[in-house]
Every structure is written in structure tokens, then in C-alpha cells.
Amino acid sequence: MSDAGRKDLHTKLGESITPDSTKSTQQKIKETVTDSGDKFARGAQPDHEKSLGQEASDKAGRSHDRTAHGSSGGSILDKGKHALGLDKH
């Protein structure tokens, strides 16, 4: 089960194991859009407000993104606060 507006684990696994060569262009576009929305939601909602499964999935996704893209970590919200100087006490 997933939190409102989020992809559930079953959907994510299904998309990842289905070869791109068998997906239509429409399916690929849909996955790209929903993946972007899911990543935004992942960063916008604090982990303590998520279901246990969603929290674990999001932590794994952030870890993968940091490894794949060299990110410094932190949520989108945290990065926005830093950019605006709101993270200073």
C-alpha cells in the first residue's frame, strides 16, 4: 500500500522488471512523469509522516539517487530552505 498520490511498491517493481523495449512510448512517458511526481512527493513529505513501507522505499530511492547522481542528500524542502537561508538558526 502507498501513501496518497504515491506509487506503491508493486507498481514500482512492475515498471522496473518490464523491459523498456516492450513498453510503448505512451507507457514510457507516463512512467517518467509519475516517477518525477513521486520523487517530488518523496522529498516534500517528512519521513515521520509516511507509512512504514513508503518510508523504507523512499530511503532506498534516495540512497540509489545519491549513488547514481552524486547528490548531497537532503530533501527538496531542505534544499529549498538552504537556498533561501531559512535553515540557519
Tab-separated table of N, CA, C and O in Angstrom:
chain	number	residue	atom	x	y	z
A	1	MET	N	0.841	-1.182	0.000
A	1	MET	CA	0.000	0.000	0.000
A	1	MET	C	0.882	1.239	0.000
A	1	MET	O	1.955	1.270	0.561
A	2	SER	N	0.439	2.289	-0.619
A	2	SER	CA	1.226	3.513	-0.688
A	2	SER	C	0.454	4.665	-0.061
A	2	SER	O	-0.740	4.581	0.166
A	3	ASP	N	1.187	5.711	0.216
A	3	ASP	CA	0.549	6.919	0.718
A	3	ASP	C	-0.184	7.594	-0.436
A	3	ASP	O	0.105	7.336	-1.602
A	4	ALA	N	-1.115	8.480	-0.118
A	4	ALA	CA	-1.940	9.140	-1.141
A	4	ALA	C	-1.068	9.819	-2.195
A	4	ALA	O	-0.138	10.546	-1.868
A	5	GLY	N	-1.376	9.553	-3.463
A	5	GLY	CA	-0.669	10.198	-4.560
A	5	GLY	C	0.690	9.616	-4.867
A	5	GLY	O	1.431	10.168	-5.666
A	6	ARG	N	1.027	8.516	-4.250
A	6	ARG	CA	2.351	7.908	-4.439
A	6	ARG	C	2.228	6.575	-5.162
A	6	ARG	O	1.199	5.917	-5.122
A	7	LYS	N	3.298	6.164	-5.815
A	7	LYS	CA	3.342	4.848	-6.441
A	7	LYS	C	3.559	3.818	-5.343
A	7	LYS	O	4.374	4.010	-4.455
A	8	ASP	N	2.845	2.703	-5.442
A	8	ASP	CA	3.083	1.643	-4.463
A	8	ASP	C	4.230	0.752	-4.938
A	8	ASP	O	4.676	0.825	-6.080
A	9	LEU	N	4.726	-0.067	-4.020
A	9	LEU	CA	5.874	-0.917	-4.310
A	9	LEU	C	5.591	-1.878	-5.460
A	9	LEU	O	6.450	-2.097	-6.315
A	10	HIS	N	4.379	-2.399	-5.526
A	10	HIS	CA	4.001	-3.327	-6.595
A	10	HIS	C	4.134	-2.655	-7.963
A	10	HIS	O	4.669	-3.234	-8.908
A	11	THR	N	3.675	-1.426	-8.069
A	11	THR	CA	3.759	-0.685	-9.334
A	11	THR	C	5.210	-0.413	-9.703
A	11	THR	O	5.622	-0.598	-10.857
A	12	LYS	N	6.002	0.029	-8.732
A	12	LYS	CA	7.422	0.321	-8.991
A	12	LYS	C	8.159	-0.920	-9.470
A	12	LYS	O	8.951	-0.849	-10.419
A	13	LEU	N	7.924	-2.054	-8.792
A	13	LEU	CA	8.589	-3.292	-9.193
A	13	LEU	C	8.163	-3.726	-10.590
A	13	LEU	O	8.995	-4.144	-11.397
A	14	GLY	N	6.874	-3.621	-10.862
A	14	GLY	CA	6.381	-3.993	-12.182
A	14	GLY	C	7.007	-3.157	-13.289
A	14	GLY	O	7.367	-3.680	-14.348
A	15	GLU	N	7.134	-1.872	-13.046
A	15	GLU	CA	7.749	-0.989	-14.044
A	15	GLU	C	9.232	-1.288	-14.229
A	15	GLU	O	9.754	-1.215	-15.335
A	16	SER	N	9.903	-1.639	-13.129
A	16	SER	CA	11.351	-1.855	-13.229
A	16	SER	C	11.709	-3.192	-13.869
A	16	SER	O	12.752	-3.298	-14.514
A	17	ILE	N	10.865	-4.204	-13.712
A	17	ILE	CA	11.212	-5.507	-14.296
A	17	ILE	C	10.729	-5.665	-15.737
A	17	ILE	O	11.183	-6.556	-16.432
A	18	THR	N	9.841	-4.788	-16.176
A	18	THR	CA	9.371	-4.841	-17.560
A	18	THR	C	10.407	-4.147	-18.444
A	18	THR	O	10.733	-2.983	-18.236
A	19	PRO	N	10.975	-4.862	-19.414
A	19	PRO	CA	11.994	-4.252	-20.284
A	19	PRO	C	11.431	-3.050	-21.058
A	19	PRO	O	10.282	-3.081	-21.520
A	20	ASP	N	12.226	-1.999	-21.153
A	20	ASP	CA	11.795	-0.807	-21.888
A	20	ASP	C	11.450	-1.132	-23.342
A	20	ASP	O	10.599	-0.483	-23.937
A	21	SER	N	12.121	-2.128	-23.892
A	21	SER	CA	11.874	-2.479	-25.292
A	21	SER	C	10.454	-2.992	-25.522
A	21	SER	O	9.967	-2.979	-26.646
A	22	THR	N	9.773	-3.434	-24.463
A	22	THR	CA	8.402	-3.931	-24.611
A	22	THR	C	7.354	-2.882	-24.246
A	22	THR	O	6.163	-3.147	-24.362
A	23	LYS	N	7.804	-1.717	-23.819
A	23	LYS	CA	6.876	-0.661	-23.410
A	23	LYS	C	6.592	0.270	-24.579
A	23	LYS	O	7.477	0.563	-25.391
A	24	SER	N	5.371	0.752	-24.631
A	24	SER	CA	5.018	1.727	-25.664
A	24	SER	C	5.587	3.090	-25.275
A	24	SER	O	5.951	3.323	-24.118
A	25	THR	N	5.637	3.979	-26.231
A	25	THR	CA	6.102	5.338	-25.948
A	25	THR	C	5.220	5.992	-24.903
A	25	THR	O	5.702	6.669	-24.000
A	26	GLN	N	3.920	5.756	-24.989
A	26	GLN	CA	2.983	6.313	-24.022
A	26	GLN	C	3.282	5.802	-22.610
A	26	GLN	O	3.252	6.563	-21.652
A	27	GLN	N	3.586	4.513	-22.475
A	27	GLN	CA	3.919	3.951	-21.167
A	27	GLN	C	5.197	4.577	-20.611
A	27	GLN	O	5.279	4.883	-19.430
A	28	LYS	N	6.200	4.754	-21.472
A	28	LYS	CA	7.475	5.342	-21.032
A	28	LYS	C	7.271	6.775	-20.560
A	28	LYS	O	7.836	7.191	-19.537
A	29	ILE	N	6.473	7.540	-21.283
A	29	ILE	CA	6.203	8.927	-20.895
A	29	ILE	C	5.459	8.973	-19.575
A	29	ILE	O	5.796	9.746	-18.681
A	30	LYS	N	4.454	8.116	-19.445
A	30	LYS	CA	3.678	8.058	-18.198
A	30	LYS	C	4.585	7.729	-17.015
A	30	LYS	O	4.506	8.363	-15.959
A	31	GLU	N	5.467	6.745	-17.172
A	31	GLU	CA	6.379	6.371	-16.087
A	31	GLU	C	7.320	7.521	-15.737
A	31	GLU	O	7.584	7.768	-14.559
A	32	THR	N	7.813	8.227	-16.736
A	32	THR	CA	8.710	9.355	-16.487
A	32	THR	C	8.004	10.439	-15.685
A	32	THR	O	8.545	10.973	-14.711
A	33	VAL	N	6.781	10.754	-16.072
A	33	VAL	CA	6.012	11.788	-15.376
A	33	VAL	C	5.673	11.352	-13.954
A	33	VAL	O	5.860	12.106	-12.998
A	34	THR	N	5.187	10.126	-13.796
A	34	THR	CA	4.807	9.667	-12.457
A	34	THR	C	6.031	9.468	-11.565
A	34	THR	O	5.955	9.687	-10.358
A	35	ASP	N	7.171	9.076	-12.148
A	35	ASP	CA	8.407	8.961	-11.363
A	35	ASP	C	8.837	10.330	-10.837
A	35	ASP	O	9.250	10.459	-9.686
A	36	SER	N	8.726	11.350	-11.679
A	36	SER	CA	9.096	12.704	-11.255
A	36	SER	C	8.187	13.193	-10.134
A	36	SER	O	8.644	13.761	-9.144
A	37	GLY	N	6.889	12.956	-10.279
A	37	GLY	CA	5.940	13.347	-9.236
A	37	GLY	C	6.188	12.597	-7.944
A	37	GLY	O	6.123	13.168	-6.846
A	38	ASP	N	6.527	11.318	-8.056
A	38	ASP	CA	6.799	10.509	-6.875
A	38	ASP	C	8.067	10.983	-6.168
A	38	ASP	O	8.113	11.059	-4.942
A	39	LYS	N	9.087	11.344	-6.933
A	39	LYS	CA	10.330	11.855	-6.333
A	39	LYS	C	10.082	13.192	-5.641
A	39	LYS	O	10.640	13.460	-4.580
A	40	PHE	N	9.269	14.034	-6.241
A	40	PHE	CA	8.948	15.313	-5.605
A	40	PHE	C	8.214	15.066	-4.286
A	40	PHE	O	8.562	15.647	-3.251
A	41	ALA	N	7.222	14.195	-4.320
A	41	ALA	CA	6.459	13.882	-3.107
A	41	ALA	C	7.348	13.235	-2.056
A	41	ALA	O	7.198	13.476	-0.864
A	42	ARG	N	8.290	12.423	-2.505
A	42	ARG	CA	9.231	11.765	-1.600
A	42	ARG	C	10.010	12.788	-0.782
A	42	ARG	O	10.232	12.613	0.402
A	43	GLY	N	10.402	13.874	-1.426
A	43	GLY	CA	11.181	14.895	-0.740
A	43	GLY	C	10.349	15.912	0.011
A	43	GLY	O	10.813	16.525	0.967
A	44	ALA	N	9.109	16.085	-0.385
A	44	ALA	CA	8.269	17.124	0.220
A	44	ALA	C	7.635	16.691	1.534
A	44	ALA	O	7.348	17.522	2.387
A	45	GLN	N	7.437	15.402	1.722
A	45	GLN	CA	6.786	14.905	2.932
A	45	GLN	C	7.840	14.315	3.865
A	45	GLN	O	8.626	13.464	3.461
A	46	PRO	N	7.889	14.759	5.121
A	46	PRO	CA	8.863	14.212	6.072
A	46	PRO	C	8.654	12.714	6.287
A	46	PRO	O	7.518	12.227	6.264
A	47	ASP	N	9.748	11.981	6.496
A	47	ASP	CA	9.662	10.535	6.672
A	47	ASP	C	8.749	10.141	7.826
A	47	ASP	O	8.048	9.137	7.744
A	48	HIS	N	8.731	10.910	8.898
A	48	HIS	CA	7.926	10.515	10.063
A	48	HIS	C	6.422	10.593	9.799
A	48	HIS	O	5.636	10.091	10.585
A	49	GLU	N	6.011	11.189	8.684
A	49	GLU	CA	4.594	11.267	8.328
A	49	GLU	C	4.188	10.193	7.308
A	49	GLU	O	3.043	10.144	6.892
A	50	LYS	N	5.115	9.343	6.926
A	50	LYS	CA	4.855	8.332	5.900
A	50	LYS	C	4.556	6.985	6.541
A	50	LYS	O	4.924	6.729	7.683
A	51	SER	N	3.916	6.133	5.759
A	51	SER	CA	3.733	4.757	6.218
A	51	SER	C	5.104	4.094	6.268
A	51	SER	O	6.060	4.546	5.635
A	52	LEU	N	5.209	3.024	7.029
A	52	LEU	CA	6.489	2.342	7.198
A	52	LEU	C	7.055	1.881	5.855
A	52	LEU	O	8.239	2.071	5.573
A	53	GLY	N	6.203	1.298	5.027
A	53	GLY	CA	6.649	0.828	3.714
A	53	GLY	C	7.099	1.957	2.813
A	53	GLY	O	8.113	1.848	2.118
A	54	GLN	N	6.357	3.063	2.819
A	54	GLN	CA	6.705	4.198	1.971
A	54	GLN	C	8.019	4.831	2.450
A	54	GLN	O	8.856	5.222	1.654
A	55	GLU	N	8.191	4.905	3.764
A	55	GLU	CA	9.427	5.467	4.321
A	55	GLU	C	10.639	4.633	3.898
A	55	GLU	O	11.651	5.173	3.452
A	56	ALA	N	10.529	3.312	4.003
A	56	ALA	CA	11.631	2.433	3.614
A	56	ALA	C	11.922	2.547	2.123
A	56	ALA	O	13.084	2.621	1.710
A	57	SER	N	10.868	2.587	1.321
A	57	SER	CA	11.033	2.717	-0.126
A	57	SER	C	11.705	4.044	-0.488
A	57	SER	O	12.589	4.093	-1.340
A	58	ASP	N	11.290	5.118	0.176
A	58	ASP	CA	11.864	6.433	-0.104
A	58	ASP	C	13.331	6.507	0.301
A	58	ASP	O	14.151	7.096	-0.403
A	59	LYS	N	13.678	5.911	1.430
A	59	LYS	CA	15.079	5.902	1.862
A	59	LYS	C	15.937	5.140	0.864
A	59	LYS	O	17.038	5.578	0.524
A	60	ALA	N	15.433	4.016	0.384
A	60	ALA	CA	16.167	3.246	-0.615
A	60	ALA	C	16.303	4.040	-1.915
A	60	ALA	O	17.370	4.044	-2.543
A	61	GLY	N	15.241	4.744	-2.310
A	61	GLY	CA	15.286	5.562	-3.529
A	61	GLY	C	16.270	6.710	-3.413
A	61	GLY	O	17.016	6.994	-4.351
A	62	ARG	N	16.302	7.365	-2.248
A	62	ARG	CA	17.261	8.460	-2.049
A	62	ARG	C	18.692	7.939	-2.084
A	62	ARG	O	19.578	8.566	-2.671
A	63	SER	N	18.912	6.785	-1.468
A	63	SER	CA	20.244	6.183	-1.467
A	63	SER	C	20.685	5.863	-2.897
A	63	SER	O	21.818	6.152	-3.284
A	64	HIS	N	19.784	5.303	-3.674
A	64	HIS	CA	20.090	4.989	-5.074
A	64	HIS	C	20.399	6.260	-5.856
A	64	HIS	O	21.359	6.306	-6.624
A	65	ASP	N	19.604	7.298	-5.663
A	65	ASP	CA	19.822	8.554	-6.381
A	65	ASP	C	21.161	9.189	-6.022
A	65	ASP	O	21.857	9.716	-6.884
A	66	ARG	N	21.527	9.143	-4.732
A	66	ARG	CA	22.810	9.715	-4.322
A	66	ARG	C	23.957	8.960	-4.981
A	66	ARG	O	24.926	9.555	-5.432
A	67	THR	N	23.836	7.631	-5.038
A	67	THR	CA	24.874	6.816	-5.654
A	67	THR	C	24.939	7.067	-7.159
A	67	THR	O	26.008	7.267	-7.717
A	68	ALA	N	23.794	7.098	-7.794
A	68	ALA	CA	23.747	7.236	-9.249
A	68	ALA	C	24.071	8.642	-9.729
A	68	ALA	O	24.676	8.819	-10.781
A	69	HIS	N	23.683	9.654	-8.952
A	69	HIS	CA	23.807	11.031	-9.421
A	69	HIS	C	24.738	11.894	-8.585
A	69	HIS	O	24.888	13.079	-8.860
A	70	GLY	N	25.308	11.328	-7.527
A	70	GLY	CA	26.244	12.086	-6.707
A	70	GLY	C	25.597	13.195	-5.904
A	70	GLY	O	26.216	14.216	-5.631
A	71	SER	N	24.353	13.007	-5.505
A	71	SER	CA	23.629	14.025	-4.743
A	71	SER	C	24.209	14.167	-3.352
A	71	SER	O	24.793	13.252	-2.796
A	72	SER	N	24.018	15.329	-2.775
A	72	SER	CA	24.487	15.583	-1.414
A	72	SER	C	23.498	15.106	-0.373
A	72	SER	O	23.765	15.186	0.812
A	73	GLY	N	22.342	14.627	-0.786
A	73	GLY	CA	21.320	14.175	0.150
A	73	GLY	C	20.413	15.322	0.547
A	73	GLY	O	20.540	16.446	0.067
A	74	GLY	N	19.513	15.058	1.451
A	74	GLY	CA	18.564	16.078	1.888
A	74	GLY	C	17.355	16.112	0.978
A	74	GLY	O	17.427	15.786	-0.201
A	75	SER	N	16.239	16.500	1.545
A	75	SER	CA	15.007	16.555	0.775
A	75	SER	C	14.947	17.822	-0.065
A	75	SER	O	15.724	18.759	0.136
A	76	ILE	N	14.008	17.861	-0.966
A	76	ILE	CA	13.796	19.052	-1.786
A	76	ILE	C	13.461	20.233	-0.888
A	76	ILE	O	13.945	21.341	-1.086
A	77	LEU	N	12.652	19.957	0.120
A	77	LEU	CA	12.266	21.006	1.058
A	77	LEU	C	13.494	21.546	1.793
A	77	LEU	O	13.666	22.758	1.936
A	78	ASP	N	14.375	20.650	2.252
A	78	ASP	CA	15.602	21.070	2.936
A	78	ASP	C	16.495	21.903	2.009
A	78	ASP	O	17.076	22.901	2.418
A	79	LYS	N	16.609	21.482	0.771
A	79	LYS	CA	17.435	22.212	-0.188
A	79	LYS	C	16.853	23.599	-0.464
A	79	LYS	O	17.584	24.572	-0.595
A	80	GLY	N	15.523	23.679	-0.538
A	80	GLY	CA	14.867	24.976	-0.731
A	80	GLY	C	15.100	25.895	0.452
A	80	GLY	O	15.389	27.086	0.284
A	81	LYS	N	14.993	25.356	1.665
A	81	LYS	CA	15.258	26.153	2.864
A	81	LYS	C	16.694	26.661	2.861
A	81	LYS	O	16.958	27.813	3.210
A	82	HIS	N	17.623	25.791	2.493
A	82	HIS	CA	19.026	26.194	2.449
A	82	HIS	C	19.243	27.302	1.416
A	82	HIS	O	19.942	28.279	1.684
A	83	ALA	N	18.642	27.144	0.252
A	83	ALA	CA	18.806	28.144	-0.796
A	83	ALA	C	18.271	29.514	-0.381
A	83	ALA	O	18.815	30.543	-0.775
A	84	LEU	N	17.222	29.510	0.440
A	84	LEU	CA	16.629	30.762	0.910
A	84	LEU	C	17.242	31.263	2.210
A	84	LEU	O	16.873	32.321	2.709
A	85	GLY	N	18.163	30.470	2.767
A	85	GLY	CA	18.797	30.858	4.013
A	85	GLY	C	17.915	30.655	5.230
A	85	GLY	O	18.164	31.219	6.293
A	86	LEU	N	16.874	29.843	5.107
A	86	LEU	CA	15.937	29.618	6.216
A	86	LEU	C	16.390	28.488	7.133
A	86	LEU	O	15.744	28.223	8.139
A	87	ASP	N	17.499	27.819	6.783
A	87	ASP	CA	17.951	26.708	7.600
A	87	ASP	C	18.912	27.147	8.708
A	87	ASP	O	19.330	26.354	9.527
A	88	LYS	N	19.237	28.403	8.751
A	88	LYS	CA	20.148	28.923	9.774
A	88	LYS	C	19.371	29.285	11.028
A	88	LYS	O	18.312	29.857	10.976
A	89	HIS	N	19.921	28.922	12.153
A	89	HIS	CA	19.227	29.174	13.430
A	89	HIS	C	19.645	30.467	14.036
A	89	HIS	O	20.613	31.000	14.042
